[in-house]
Tab-separated table of C-alpha atoms in Angstrom:
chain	number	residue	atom	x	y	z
A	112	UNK	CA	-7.744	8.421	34.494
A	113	UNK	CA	-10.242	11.800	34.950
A	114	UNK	CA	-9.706	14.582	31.864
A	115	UNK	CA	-6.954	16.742	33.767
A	116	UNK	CA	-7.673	20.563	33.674
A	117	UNK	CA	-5.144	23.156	33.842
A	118	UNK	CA	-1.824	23.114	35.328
A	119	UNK	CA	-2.514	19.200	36.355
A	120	UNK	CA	-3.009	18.790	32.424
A	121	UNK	CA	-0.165	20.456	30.970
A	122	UNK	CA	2.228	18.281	33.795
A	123	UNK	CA	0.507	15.550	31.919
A	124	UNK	CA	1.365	16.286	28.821
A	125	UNK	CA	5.041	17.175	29.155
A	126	UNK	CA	5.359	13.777	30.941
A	127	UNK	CA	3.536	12.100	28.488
A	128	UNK	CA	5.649	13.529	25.911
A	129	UNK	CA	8.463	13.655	27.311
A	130	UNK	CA	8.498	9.785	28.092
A	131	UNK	CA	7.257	9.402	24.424
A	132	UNK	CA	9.837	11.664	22.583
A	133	UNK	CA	13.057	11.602	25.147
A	134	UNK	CA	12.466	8.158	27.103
A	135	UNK	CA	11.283	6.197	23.805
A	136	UNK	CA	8.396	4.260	25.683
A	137	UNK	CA	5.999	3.149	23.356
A	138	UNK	CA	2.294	4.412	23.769
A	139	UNK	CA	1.471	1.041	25.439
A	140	UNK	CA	4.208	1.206	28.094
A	141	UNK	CA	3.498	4.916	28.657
A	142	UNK	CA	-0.573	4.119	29.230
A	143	UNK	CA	0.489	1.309	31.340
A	144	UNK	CA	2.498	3.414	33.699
A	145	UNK	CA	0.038	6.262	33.858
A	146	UNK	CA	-2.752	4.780	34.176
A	147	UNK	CA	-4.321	4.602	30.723
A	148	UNK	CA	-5.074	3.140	27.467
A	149	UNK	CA	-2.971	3.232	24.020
A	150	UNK	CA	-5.631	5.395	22.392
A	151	UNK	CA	-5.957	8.057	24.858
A	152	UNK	CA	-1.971	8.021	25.068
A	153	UNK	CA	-2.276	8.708	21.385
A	154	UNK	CA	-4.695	11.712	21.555
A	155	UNK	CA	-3.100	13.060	24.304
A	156	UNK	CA	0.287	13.116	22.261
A	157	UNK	CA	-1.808	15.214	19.874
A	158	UNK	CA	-2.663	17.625	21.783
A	159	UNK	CA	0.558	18.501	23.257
A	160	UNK	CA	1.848	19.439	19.674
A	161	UNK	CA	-1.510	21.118	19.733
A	162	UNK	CA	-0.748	23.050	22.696
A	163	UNK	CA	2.323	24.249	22.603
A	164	UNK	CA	3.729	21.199	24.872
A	165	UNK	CA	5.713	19.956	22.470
A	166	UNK	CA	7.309	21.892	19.090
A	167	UNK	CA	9.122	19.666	16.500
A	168	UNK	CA	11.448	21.434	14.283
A	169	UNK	CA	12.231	19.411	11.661
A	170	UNK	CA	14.938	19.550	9.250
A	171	UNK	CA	14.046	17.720	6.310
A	172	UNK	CA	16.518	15.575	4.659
A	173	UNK	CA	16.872	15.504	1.127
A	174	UNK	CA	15.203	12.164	0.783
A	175	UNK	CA	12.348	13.160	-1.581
A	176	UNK	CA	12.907	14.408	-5.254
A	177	UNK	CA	10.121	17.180	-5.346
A	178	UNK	CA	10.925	17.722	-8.946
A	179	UNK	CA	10.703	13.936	-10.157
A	180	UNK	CA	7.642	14.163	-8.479
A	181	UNK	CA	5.833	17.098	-9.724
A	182	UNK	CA	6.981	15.097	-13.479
A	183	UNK	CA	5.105	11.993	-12.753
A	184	UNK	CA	1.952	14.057	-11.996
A	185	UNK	CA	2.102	16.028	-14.521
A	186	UNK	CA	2.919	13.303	-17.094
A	187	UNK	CA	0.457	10.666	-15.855
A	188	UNK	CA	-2.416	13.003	-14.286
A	189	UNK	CA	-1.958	11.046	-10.782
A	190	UNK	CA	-3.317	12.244	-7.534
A	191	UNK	CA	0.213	12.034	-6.027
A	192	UNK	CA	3.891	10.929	-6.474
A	193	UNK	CA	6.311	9.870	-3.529
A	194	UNK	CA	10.128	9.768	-5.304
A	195	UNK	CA	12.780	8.623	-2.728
A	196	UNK	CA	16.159	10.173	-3.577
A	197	UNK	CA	18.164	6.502	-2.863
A	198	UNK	CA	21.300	7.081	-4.014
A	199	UNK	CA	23.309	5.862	-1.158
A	200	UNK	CA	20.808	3.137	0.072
A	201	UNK	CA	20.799	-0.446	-0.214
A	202	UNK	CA	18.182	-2.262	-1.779
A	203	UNK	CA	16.597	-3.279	1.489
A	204	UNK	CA	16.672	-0.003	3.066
A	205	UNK	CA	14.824	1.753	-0.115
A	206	UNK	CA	12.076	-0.917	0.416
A	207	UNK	CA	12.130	-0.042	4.121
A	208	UNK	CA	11.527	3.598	3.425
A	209	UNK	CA	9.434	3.443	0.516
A	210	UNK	CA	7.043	1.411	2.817
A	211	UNK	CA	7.291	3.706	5.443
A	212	UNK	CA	6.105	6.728	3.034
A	213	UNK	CA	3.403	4.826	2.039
A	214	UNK	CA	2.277	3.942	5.421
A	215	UNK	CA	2.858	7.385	6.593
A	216	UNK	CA	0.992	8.497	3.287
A	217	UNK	CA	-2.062	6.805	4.357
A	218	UNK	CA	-2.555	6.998	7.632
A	219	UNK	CA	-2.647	10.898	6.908
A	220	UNK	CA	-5.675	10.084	4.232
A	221	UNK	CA	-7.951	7.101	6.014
A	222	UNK	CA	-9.519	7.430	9.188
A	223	UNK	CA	-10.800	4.490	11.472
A	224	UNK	CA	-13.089	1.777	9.798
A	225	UNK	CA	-12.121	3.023	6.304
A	226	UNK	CA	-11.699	-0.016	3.853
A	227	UNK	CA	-8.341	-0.684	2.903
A	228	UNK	CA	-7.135	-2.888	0.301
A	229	UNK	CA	-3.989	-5.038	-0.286
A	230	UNK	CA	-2.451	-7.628	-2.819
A	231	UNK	CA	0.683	-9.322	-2.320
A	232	UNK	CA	4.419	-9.308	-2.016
A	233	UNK	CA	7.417	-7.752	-0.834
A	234	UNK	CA	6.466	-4.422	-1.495
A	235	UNK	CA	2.906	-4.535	0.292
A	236	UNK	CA	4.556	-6.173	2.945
A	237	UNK	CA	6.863	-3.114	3.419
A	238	UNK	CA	4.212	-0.785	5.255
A	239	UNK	CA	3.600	-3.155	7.864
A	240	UNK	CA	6.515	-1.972	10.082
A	241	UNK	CA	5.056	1.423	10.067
A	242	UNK	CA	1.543	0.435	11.075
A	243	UNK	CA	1.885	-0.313	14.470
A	244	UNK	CA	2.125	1.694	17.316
A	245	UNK	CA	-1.350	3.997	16.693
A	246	UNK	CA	1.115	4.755	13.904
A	247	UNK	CA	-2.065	3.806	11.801
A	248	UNK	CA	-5.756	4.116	11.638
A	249	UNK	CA	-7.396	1.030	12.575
A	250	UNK	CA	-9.117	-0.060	9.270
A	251	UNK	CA	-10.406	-2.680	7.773
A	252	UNK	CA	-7.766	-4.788	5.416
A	253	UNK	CA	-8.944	-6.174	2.624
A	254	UNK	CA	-7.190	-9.020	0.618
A	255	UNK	CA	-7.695	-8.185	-3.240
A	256	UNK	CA	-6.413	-11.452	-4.471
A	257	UNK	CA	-7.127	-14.809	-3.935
A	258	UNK	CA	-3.777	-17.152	-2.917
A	259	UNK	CA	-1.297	-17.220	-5.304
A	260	UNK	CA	1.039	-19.779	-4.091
A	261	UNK	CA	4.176	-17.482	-3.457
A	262	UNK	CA	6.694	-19.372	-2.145
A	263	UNK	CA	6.629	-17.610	1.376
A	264	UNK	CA	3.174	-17.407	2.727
A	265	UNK	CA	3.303	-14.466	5.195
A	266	UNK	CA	3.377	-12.616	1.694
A	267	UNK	CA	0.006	-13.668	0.297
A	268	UNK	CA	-2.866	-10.879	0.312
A	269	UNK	CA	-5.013	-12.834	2.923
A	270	UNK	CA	-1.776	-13.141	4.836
A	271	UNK	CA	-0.353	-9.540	4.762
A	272	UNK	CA	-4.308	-8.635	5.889
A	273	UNK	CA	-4.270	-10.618	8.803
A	274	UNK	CA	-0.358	-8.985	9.304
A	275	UNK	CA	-1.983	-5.595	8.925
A	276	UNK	CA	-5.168	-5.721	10.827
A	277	UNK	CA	-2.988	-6.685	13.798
A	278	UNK	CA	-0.809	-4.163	13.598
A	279	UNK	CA	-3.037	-0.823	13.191
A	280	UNK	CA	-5.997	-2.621	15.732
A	281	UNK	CA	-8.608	-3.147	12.859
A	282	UNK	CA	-10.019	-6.124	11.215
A	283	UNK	CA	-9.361	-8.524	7.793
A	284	UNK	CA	-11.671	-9.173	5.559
A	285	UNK	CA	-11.293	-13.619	4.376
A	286	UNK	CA	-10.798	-14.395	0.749
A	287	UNK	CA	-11.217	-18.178	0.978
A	288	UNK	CA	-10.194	-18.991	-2.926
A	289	UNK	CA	-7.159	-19.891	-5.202
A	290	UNK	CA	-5.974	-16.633	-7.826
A	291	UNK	CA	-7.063	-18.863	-10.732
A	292	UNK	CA	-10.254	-20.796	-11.025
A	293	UNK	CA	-10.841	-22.891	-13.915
A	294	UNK	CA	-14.217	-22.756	-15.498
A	295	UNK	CA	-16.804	-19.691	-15.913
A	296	UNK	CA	-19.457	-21.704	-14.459
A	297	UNK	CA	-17.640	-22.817	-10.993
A	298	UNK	CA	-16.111	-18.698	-11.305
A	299	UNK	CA	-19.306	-17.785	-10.816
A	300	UNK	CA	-20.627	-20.089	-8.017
A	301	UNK	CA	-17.498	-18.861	-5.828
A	302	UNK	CA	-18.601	-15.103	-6.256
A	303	UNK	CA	-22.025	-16.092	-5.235
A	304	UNK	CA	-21.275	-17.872	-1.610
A	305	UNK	CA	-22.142	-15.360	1.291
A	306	UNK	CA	-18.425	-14.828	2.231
A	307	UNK	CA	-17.279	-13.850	-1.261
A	308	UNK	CA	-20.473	-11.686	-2.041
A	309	UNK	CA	-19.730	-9.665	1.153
A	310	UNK	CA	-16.117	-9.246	0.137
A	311	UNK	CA	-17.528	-8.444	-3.202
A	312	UNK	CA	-19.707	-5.773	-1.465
A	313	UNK	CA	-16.844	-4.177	0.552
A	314	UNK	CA	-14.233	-3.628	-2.457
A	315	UNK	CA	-17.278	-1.156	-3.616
A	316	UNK	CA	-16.454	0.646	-0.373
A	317	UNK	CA	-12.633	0.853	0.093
A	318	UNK	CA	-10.771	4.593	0.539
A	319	UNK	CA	-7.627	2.688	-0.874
A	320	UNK	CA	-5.551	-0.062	-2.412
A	321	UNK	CA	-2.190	-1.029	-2.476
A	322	UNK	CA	-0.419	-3.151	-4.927
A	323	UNK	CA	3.204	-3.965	-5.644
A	324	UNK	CA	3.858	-3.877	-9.398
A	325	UNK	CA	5.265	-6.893	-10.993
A	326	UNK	CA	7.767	-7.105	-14.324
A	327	UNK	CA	7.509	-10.233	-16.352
A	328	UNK	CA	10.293	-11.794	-14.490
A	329	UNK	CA	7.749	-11.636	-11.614
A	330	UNK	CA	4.322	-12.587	-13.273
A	331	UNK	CA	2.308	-14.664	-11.329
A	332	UNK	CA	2.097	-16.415	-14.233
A	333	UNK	CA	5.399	-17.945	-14.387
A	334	UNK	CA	4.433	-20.303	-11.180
A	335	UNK	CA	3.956	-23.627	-12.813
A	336	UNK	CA	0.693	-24.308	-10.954
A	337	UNK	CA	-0.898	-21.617	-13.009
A	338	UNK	CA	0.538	-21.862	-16.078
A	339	UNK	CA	-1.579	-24.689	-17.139
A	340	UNK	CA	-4.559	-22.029	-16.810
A	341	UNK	CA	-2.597	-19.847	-19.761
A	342	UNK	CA	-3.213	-20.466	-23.399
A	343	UNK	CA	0.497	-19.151	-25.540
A	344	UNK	CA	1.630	-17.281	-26.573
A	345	UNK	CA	0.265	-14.418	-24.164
A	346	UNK	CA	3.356	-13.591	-22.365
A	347	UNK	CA	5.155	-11.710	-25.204
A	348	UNK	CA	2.444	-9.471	-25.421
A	349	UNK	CA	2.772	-8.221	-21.230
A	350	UNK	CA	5.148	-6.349	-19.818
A	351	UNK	CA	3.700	-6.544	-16.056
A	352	UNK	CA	0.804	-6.895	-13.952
A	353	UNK	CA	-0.427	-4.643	-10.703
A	354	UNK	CA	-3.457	-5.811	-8.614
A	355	UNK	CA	-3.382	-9.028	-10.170
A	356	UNK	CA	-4.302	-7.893	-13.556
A	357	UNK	CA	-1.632	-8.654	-16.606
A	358	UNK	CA	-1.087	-5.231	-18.674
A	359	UNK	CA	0.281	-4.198	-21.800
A	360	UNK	CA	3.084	-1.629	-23.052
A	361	UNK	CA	-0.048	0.761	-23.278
A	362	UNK	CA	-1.403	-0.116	-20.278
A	363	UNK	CA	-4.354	-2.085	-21.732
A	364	UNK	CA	-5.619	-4.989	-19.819
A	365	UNK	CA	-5.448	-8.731	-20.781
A	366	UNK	CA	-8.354	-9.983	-22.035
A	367	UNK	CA	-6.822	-13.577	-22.328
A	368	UNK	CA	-7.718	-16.533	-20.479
A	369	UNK	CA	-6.447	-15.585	-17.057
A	370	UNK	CA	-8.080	-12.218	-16.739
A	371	UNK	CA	-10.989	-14.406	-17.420
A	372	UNK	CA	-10.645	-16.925	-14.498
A	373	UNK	CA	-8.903	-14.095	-12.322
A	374	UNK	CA	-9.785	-14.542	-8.347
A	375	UNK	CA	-9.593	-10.777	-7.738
A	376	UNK	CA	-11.722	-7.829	-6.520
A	377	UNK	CA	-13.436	-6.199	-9.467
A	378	UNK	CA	-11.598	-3.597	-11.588
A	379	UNK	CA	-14.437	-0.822	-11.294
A	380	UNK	CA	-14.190	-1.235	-7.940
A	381	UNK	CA	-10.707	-0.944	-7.966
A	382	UNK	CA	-11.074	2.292	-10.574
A	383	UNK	CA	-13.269	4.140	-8.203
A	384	UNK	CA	-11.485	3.798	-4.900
A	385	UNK	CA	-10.250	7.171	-4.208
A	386	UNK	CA	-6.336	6.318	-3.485
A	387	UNK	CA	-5.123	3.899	-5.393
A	388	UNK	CA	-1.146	3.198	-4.406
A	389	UNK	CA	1.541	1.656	-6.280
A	390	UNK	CA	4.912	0.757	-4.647
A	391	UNK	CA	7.866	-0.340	-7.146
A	392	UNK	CA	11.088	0.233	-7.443
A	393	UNK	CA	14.186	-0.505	-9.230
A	394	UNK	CA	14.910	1.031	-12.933
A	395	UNK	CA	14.127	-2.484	-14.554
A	396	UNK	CA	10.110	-2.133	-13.701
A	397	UNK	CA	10.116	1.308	-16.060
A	398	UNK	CA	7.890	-0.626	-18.524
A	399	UNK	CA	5.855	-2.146	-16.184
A	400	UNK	CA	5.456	0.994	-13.870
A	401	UNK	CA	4.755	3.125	-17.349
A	402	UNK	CA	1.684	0.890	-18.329
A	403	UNK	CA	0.023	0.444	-14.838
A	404	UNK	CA	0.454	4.406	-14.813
A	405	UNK	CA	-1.361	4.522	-18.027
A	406	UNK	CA	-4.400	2.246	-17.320
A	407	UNK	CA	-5.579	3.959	-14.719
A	408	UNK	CA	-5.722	1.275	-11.848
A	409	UNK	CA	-2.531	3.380	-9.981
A	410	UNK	CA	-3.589	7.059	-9.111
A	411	UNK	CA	-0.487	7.337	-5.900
A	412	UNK	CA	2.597	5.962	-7.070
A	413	UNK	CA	5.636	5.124	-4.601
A	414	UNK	CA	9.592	4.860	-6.073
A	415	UNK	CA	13.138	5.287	-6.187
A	416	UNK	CA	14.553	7.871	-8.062
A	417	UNK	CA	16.204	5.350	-10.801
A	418	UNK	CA	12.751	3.602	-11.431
A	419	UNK	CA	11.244	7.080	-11.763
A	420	UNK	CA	13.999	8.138	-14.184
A	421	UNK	CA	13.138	5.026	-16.154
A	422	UNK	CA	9.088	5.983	-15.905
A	423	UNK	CA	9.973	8.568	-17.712
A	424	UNK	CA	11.967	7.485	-20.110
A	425	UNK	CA	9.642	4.454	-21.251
A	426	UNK	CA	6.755	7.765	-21.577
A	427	UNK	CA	9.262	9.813	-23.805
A	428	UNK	CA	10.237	7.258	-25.606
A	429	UNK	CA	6.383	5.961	-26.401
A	430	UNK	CA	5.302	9.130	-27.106
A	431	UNK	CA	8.204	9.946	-29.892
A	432	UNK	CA	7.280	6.764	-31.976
């Protein structure tokens, strides 16, 4: 298709749009019938809001609690809070949207071939319905863990890259070893094969991360293939994990024996990546939300208000003691 000029482009346009916005063709069907690819479907969208083609009044809901917000910032110094107001949604619908503001989130911050990483579970999983369409830059996934052995597959880190990079039209990075390896020595001989040391060599690059963030009733650790790795009595000392990494009330990091034979992409990588995003909800995570706040390694936290309310809570409550 030539670049139309003109009358002949704003026709274009208002088709193009219109089709998009009133017809509810996706980008693909719409380049297929005009002539064109996704991508220039995409851009062209653009420019009629751009132009004056196309003017979107919106009326925003009251799904977002600005004030609970503007609290977590303030409390925790983080780049950013997203608080859903989810008073009349189900469990599965808050996931739905939380995933879709984090998706939405990002794709305003990363740009194609940006370096995106991921970890595992239910609440990673949740921004892949939002990724597709050109919804989402096409970057590069990144799995931050090695498998876990979850129960369902599709939700491993390696998996939910693969998921990803299909969806947005990028690429996934391989992270070809278990979450656990036993012995320093053999540790160290996986980081130094080729495919590892250029995984290694991307985390150092990545614009962001995103993590679910696990309770104790959710600890990795609890799977029976890796509690032979774990020396007791660690457990009472934890009240979560995010990224991988077991934390405590305060937010310190493990040092135990699984921190130590963690498959995972290095914490100062982690610490300098520029968006760091945390998706949780539910008001029995507020301990668990509180100290991955507090150590740093979640800058861009995503929640409910109830597990927001408990955030809080667990901060006032620490701080009075």
């Amino acid at each position: 298709m030539e670049q139309p000029q003109g009358k002949e482009r704003w026709d274009l346009l208002a088709e193009m749009a219109h089709l998009y916005y009133n017809e509810h063709l996706t980008q693909a069907q719409i380049g297929e019938r005009l002539g064109t690819t996704r991508f220039k479907v995409s851009q062209y969208l653009l420019d009629a809001r751009e132009e004056g083609v196309v003017e979107i009044l919106i009326h925003l809901p009251d799904n977002r609690n600005r004030q609970m917000e503007r609290r977590l910032m303030d409390r925790f110094g983080l780049r950013q809070a997203l608080v859903l107001n989810n008073r009349y949604l189900s469990h599965g619908e808050t996931l739905r949207q939380l995933g879709r503001m984090a998706s939405e989130e990002l794709a305003r911050q990363l740009s194609p071939g940006d370096r995106m990483g991921v970890s595992w579970g239910k609440t990673v999983q949740s921004l892949l319905p939002a990724m597709g369409d050109g919804a989402f830059p096409a970057v590069e996934l990144l799995p931050l863990n090695g498998w876990a052995s979850l129960e369902n597959p599709t939700l491993e880190a390696g998996a939910l890259a693969q998921a990803m990079a299909g969806a947005c039209g990028g690429k996934a990075g391989v992270f070809p070893a278990p979450l656990y390896i036993q012995g320093k020595q053999l540790r160290q001989d996986l980081w130094a094969q080729p495919a590892l040391m250029g995984l290694r060599e991307a985390y150092g690059r990545m614009k962001a991360a995103v993590t679910g963030i696990s309770s104790t009733s959710t600890l990795a650790v609890r799977h029976p293939l890796w509690r032979q790795y774990l020396s007791p009595p660690l457990e009472g000392e934890l009240v979560g994990s995010v990224f991988g990494r077991l934390l405590g009330p305060q937010g310190k990091r493990d040092d135990g024996p699984l921190e130590r034979r963690l498959m995972a992409g290095p914490g100062g990588a982690l610490l300098s990546t520029p968006r760091r995003v945390g998706i949780a909800l539910g008001g029995h995570k507020g301990a668990a939300v509180a100290a991955a706040l507090r150590s740093g390694l979640v800058n861009l936290l995503v929640t409910d208000v109830s597990l927001a309310l408990a955030v809080l809570a667990e901060e006032e409550r620490d701080s009075r003691q």
